[in-house]
CSV table of C-alpha atoms in Angstrom, one decimal:
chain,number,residue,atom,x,y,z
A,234,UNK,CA,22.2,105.1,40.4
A,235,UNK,CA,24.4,105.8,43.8
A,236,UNK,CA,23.7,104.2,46.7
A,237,UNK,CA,22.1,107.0,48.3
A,238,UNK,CA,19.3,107.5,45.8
A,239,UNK,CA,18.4,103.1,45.8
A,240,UNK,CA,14.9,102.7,47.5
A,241,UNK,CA,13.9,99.9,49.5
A,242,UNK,CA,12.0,98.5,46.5
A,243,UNK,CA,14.8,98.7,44.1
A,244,UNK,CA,17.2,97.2,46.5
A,245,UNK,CA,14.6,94.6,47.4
A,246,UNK,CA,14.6,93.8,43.6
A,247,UNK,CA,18.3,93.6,43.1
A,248,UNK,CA,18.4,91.3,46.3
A,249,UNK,CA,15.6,89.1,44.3
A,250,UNK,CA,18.0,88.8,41.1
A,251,UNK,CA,20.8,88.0,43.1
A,252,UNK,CA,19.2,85.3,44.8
A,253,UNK,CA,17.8,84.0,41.0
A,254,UNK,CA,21.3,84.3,39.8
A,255,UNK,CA,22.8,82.1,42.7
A,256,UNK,CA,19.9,79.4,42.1
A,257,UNK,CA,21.7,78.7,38.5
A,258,UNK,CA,24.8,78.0,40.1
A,259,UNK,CA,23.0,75.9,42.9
A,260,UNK,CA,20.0,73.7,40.8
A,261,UNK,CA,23.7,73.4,38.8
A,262,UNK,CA,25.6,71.5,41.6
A,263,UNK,CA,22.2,69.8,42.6
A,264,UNK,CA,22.0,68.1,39.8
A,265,UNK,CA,25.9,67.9,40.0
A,266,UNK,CA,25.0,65.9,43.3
A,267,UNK,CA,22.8,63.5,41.6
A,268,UNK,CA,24.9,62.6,38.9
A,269,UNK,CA,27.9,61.7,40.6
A,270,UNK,CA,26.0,59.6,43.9
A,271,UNK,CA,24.6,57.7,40.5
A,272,UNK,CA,26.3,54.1,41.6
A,273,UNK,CA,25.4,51.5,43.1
A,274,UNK,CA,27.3,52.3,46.2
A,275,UNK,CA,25.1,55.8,46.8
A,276,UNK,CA,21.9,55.1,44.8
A,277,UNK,CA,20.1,55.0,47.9
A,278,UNK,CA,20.8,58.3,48.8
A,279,UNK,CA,19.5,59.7,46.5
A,280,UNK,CA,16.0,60.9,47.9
A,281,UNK,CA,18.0,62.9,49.8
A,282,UNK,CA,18.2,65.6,46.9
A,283,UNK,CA,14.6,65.4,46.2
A,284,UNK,CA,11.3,67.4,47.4
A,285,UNK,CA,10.3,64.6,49.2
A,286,UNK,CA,7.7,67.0,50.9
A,287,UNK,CA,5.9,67.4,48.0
A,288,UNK,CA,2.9,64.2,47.4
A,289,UNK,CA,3.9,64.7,43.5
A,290,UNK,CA,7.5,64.2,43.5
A,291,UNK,CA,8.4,62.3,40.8
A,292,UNK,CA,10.9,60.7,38.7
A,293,UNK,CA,10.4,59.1,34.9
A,294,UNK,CA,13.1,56.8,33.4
A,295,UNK,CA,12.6,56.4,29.4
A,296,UNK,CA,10.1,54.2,29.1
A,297,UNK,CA,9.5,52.9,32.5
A,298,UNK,CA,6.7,55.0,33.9
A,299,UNK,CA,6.2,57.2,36.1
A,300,UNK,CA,7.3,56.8,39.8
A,301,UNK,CA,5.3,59.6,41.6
A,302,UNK,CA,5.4,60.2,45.7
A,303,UNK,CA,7.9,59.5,48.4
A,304,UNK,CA,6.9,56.1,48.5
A,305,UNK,CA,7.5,55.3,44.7
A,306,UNK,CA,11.2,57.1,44.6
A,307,UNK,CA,12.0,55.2,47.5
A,308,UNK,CA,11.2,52.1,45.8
A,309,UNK,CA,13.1,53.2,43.0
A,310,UNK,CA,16.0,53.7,44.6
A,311,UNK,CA,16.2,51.8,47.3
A,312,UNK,CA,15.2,48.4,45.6
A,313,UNK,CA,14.8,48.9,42.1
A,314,UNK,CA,17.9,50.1,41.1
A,315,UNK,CA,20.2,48.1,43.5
A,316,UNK,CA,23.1,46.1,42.5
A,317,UNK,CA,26.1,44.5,43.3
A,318,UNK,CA,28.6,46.9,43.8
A,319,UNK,CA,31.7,45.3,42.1
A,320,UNK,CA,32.0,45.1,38.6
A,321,UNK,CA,28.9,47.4,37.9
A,322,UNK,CA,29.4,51.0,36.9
A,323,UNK,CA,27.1,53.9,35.9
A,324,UNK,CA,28.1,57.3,35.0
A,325,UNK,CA,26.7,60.0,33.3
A,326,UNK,CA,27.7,63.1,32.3
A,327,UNK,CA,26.3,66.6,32.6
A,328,UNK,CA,26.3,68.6,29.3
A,329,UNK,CA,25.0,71.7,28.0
A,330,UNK,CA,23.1,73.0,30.9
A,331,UNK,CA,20.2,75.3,29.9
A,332,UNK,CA,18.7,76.7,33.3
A,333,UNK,CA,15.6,79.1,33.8
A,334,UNK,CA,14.9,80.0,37.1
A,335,UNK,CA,11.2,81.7,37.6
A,336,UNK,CA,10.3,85.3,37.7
A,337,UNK,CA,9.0,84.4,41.4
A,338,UNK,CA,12.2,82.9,42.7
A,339,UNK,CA,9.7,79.8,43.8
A,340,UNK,CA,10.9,77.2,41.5
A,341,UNK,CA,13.5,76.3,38.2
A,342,UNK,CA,13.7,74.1,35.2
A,343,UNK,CA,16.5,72.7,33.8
A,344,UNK,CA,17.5,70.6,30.8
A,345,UNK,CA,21.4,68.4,30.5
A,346,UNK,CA,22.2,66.8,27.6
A,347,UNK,CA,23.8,63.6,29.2
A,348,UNK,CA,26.2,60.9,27.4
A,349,UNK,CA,27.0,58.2,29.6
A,350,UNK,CA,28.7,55.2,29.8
A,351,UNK,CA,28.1,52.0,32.2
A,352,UNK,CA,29.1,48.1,32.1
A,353,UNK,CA,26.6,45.8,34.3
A,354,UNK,CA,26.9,42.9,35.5
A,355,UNK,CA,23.5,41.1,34.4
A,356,UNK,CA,25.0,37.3,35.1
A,357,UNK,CA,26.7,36.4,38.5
A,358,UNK,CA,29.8,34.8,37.3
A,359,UNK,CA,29.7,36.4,33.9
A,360,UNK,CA,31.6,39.2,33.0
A,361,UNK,CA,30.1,43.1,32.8
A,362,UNK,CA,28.8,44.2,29.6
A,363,UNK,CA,30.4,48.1,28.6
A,364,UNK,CA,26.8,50.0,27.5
A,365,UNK,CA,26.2,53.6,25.8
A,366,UNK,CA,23.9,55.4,27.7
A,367,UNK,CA,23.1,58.9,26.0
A,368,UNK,CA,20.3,60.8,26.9
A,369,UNK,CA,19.0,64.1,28.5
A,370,UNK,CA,17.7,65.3,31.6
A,371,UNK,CA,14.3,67.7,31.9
A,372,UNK,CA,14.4,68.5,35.5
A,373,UNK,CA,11.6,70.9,37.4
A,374,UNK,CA,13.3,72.3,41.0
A,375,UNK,CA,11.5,73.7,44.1
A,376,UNK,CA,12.7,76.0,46.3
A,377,UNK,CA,12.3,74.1,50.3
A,378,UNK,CA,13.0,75.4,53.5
A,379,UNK,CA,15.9,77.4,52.3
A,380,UNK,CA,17.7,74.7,49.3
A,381,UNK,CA,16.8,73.6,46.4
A,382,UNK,CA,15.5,70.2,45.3
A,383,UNK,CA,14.6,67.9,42.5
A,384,UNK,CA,10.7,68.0,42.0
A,385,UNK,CA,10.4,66.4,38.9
A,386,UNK,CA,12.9,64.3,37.3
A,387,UNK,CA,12.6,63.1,33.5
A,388,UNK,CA,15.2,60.9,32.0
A,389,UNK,CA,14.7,60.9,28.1
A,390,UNK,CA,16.9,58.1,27.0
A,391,UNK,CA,17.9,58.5,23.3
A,392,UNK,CA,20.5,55.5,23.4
A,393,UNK,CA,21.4,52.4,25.1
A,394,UNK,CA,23.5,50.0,23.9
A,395,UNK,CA,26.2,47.4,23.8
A,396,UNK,CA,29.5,49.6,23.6
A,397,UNK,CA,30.8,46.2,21.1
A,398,UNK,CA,28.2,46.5,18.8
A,399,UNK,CA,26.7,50.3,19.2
A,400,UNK,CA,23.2,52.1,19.0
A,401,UNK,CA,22.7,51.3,15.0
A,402,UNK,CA,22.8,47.5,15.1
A,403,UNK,CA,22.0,46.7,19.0
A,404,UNK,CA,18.2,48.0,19.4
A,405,UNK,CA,17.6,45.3,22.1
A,406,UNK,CA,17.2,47.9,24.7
A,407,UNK,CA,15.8,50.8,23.0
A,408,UNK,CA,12.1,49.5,24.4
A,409,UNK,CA,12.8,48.0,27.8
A,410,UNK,CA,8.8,48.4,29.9
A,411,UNK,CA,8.2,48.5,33.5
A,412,UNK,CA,10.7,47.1,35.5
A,413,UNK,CA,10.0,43.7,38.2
A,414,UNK,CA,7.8,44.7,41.2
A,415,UNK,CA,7.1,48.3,40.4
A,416,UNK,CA,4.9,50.2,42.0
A,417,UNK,CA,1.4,51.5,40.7
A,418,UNK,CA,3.2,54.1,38.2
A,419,UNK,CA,1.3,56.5,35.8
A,420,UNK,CA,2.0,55.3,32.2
A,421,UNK,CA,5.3,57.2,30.1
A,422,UNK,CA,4.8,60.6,29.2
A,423,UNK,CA,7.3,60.6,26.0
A,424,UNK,CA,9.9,57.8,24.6
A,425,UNK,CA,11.5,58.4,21.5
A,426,UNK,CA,14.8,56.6,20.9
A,427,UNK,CA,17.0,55.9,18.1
A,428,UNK,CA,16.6,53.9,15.7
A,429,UNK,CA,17.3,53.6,12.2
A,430,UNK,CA,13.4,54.1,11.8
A,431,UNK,CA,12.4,57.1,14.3
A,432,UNK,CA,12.7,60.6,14.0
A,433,UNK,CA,14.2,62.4,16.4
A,434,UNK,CA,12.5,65.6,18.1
A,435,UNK,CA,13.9,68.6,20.0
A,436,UNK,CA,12.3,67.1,23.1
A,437,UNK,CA,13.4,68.2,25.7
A,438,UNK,CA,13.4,71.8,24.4
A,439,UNK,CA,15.3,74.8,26.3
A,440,UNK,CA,13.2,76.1,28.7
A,441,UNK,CA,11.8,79.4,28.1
A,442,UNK,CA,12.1,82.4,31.0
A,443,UNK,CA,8.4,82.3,32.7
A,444,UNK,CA,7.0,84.1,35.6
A,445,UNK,CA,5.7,81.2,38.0
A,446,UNK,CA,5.6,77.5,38.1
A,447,UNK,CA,2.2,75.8,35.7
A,448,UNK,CA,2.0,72.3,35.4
A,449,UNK,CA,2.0,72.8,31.4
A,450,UNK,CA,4.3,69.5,30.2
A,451,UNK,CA,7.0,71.9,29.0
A,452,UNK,CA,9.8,69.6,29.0
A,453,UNK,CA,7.8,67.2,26.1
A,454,UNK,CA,7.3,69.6,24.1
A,455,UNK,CA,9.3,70.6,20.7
A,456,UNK,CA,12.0,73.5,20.8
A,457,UNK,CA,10.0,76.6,18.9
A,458,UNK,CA,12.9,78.9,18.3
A,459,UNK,CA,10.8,82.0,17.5
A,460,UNK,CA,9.3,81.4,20.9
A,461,UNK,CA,12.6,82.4,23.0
């Protein structure tokens, strides 16, 4: 095909692929952005990645709940997960990325496999505790006013534990309920963690190509292989 024979509709659909194509590489560094400002120091800020134009926003933290609307993720992150800043340490990594952007350009899912490590301070006084952290992140994205933005959030948490005595023997935060002074929240969608007991699920799966955003629960939801 030379460029003299491409017709406006063909070169409006190239243009469209382009701009899908770009949107891996940005929901990428979005999520990028959110992972590294996860410290006490930036936690704050972190609204400032979300669609916090959209009444069901929303961000859910293993078994915690649901914190949906403006209102709730400001809460969360503003108050909720605040912290001295000295001595306390989260990170967690980005792994495995597995990113389908929609047929319509409109909006993106996105799944991270995520092991982290953290020490908190849980004592004033006392020394930090070194933690496991492993997990994943399901992640829907919306296209706004020309970026993208974290529209739905889901932390599956698969392990958290004392790094001294690890995820087989220390299950004294594998069940760990509503945090103090939440708002209303809507109840957990899906908490599975290890233990020597549980069977663990390809939840979240890899998300599979689709045309336009449905609110369908895709990212609790077993990996069908057959289905991709």
């Amino acid at each position: 095909m030379s460029a003299n024979t491409v017709s406006p509709s063909e070169l409006q659909a190239l243009q469209h692929e382009i701009f899908r194509l770009n949107a891996v590489r940005e929901v990428q560094n979005l999520m990028g952005a959110y992972t590294v400002n996860h410290l006490p120091k930036n936690m704050h800020d972190h609204i400032e990645l979300f669609a916090m134009n959209m009444p069901d926003v929303s961000v859910e933290v293993g078994d915690r709940g649901v914190y949906v609307g403006p209102d709730a993720l400001r809460t969360l992150f503003g108050k909720q997960f605040s912290m001295d800043l000295k001595g306390n340490m989260l990170i967690h990594y980005l792994a495995t990325p597995m990113i389908e952007v929609a047929a319509d350009g409109k909006t993106a899912k996105g799944v991270w496999r995520s092991p982290g490590i953290e020490a908190v301070r849980y004592e004033e006084g006392r020394n930090p505790v070194p933690l496991w952290s492993f997990g994943s992140y399901a992640c829907d994205f919306i296209y706004v006013d020309g970026k993208w933005k974290i529209w739905h959030l889901h932390w599956f948490r698969v392990v958290k534990c004392t790094f001294k005595d690890g995820w087989v023997d220390d299950l004294s935060m594998t069940y760990t309920g509503k945090m103090a002074e939440s708002p209303d929240l809507k109840p957990t969608t899906y908490h599975n963690p290890y233990t020597p007991e549980t069977v663990q699920e390809s939840v979240p799966p890899c998300p599979l190509p689709y045309d336009s955003w449905a609110d369908d629960g895709w990212a609790v939801k077993e990996q069908i292989l057959g289905e991709r």
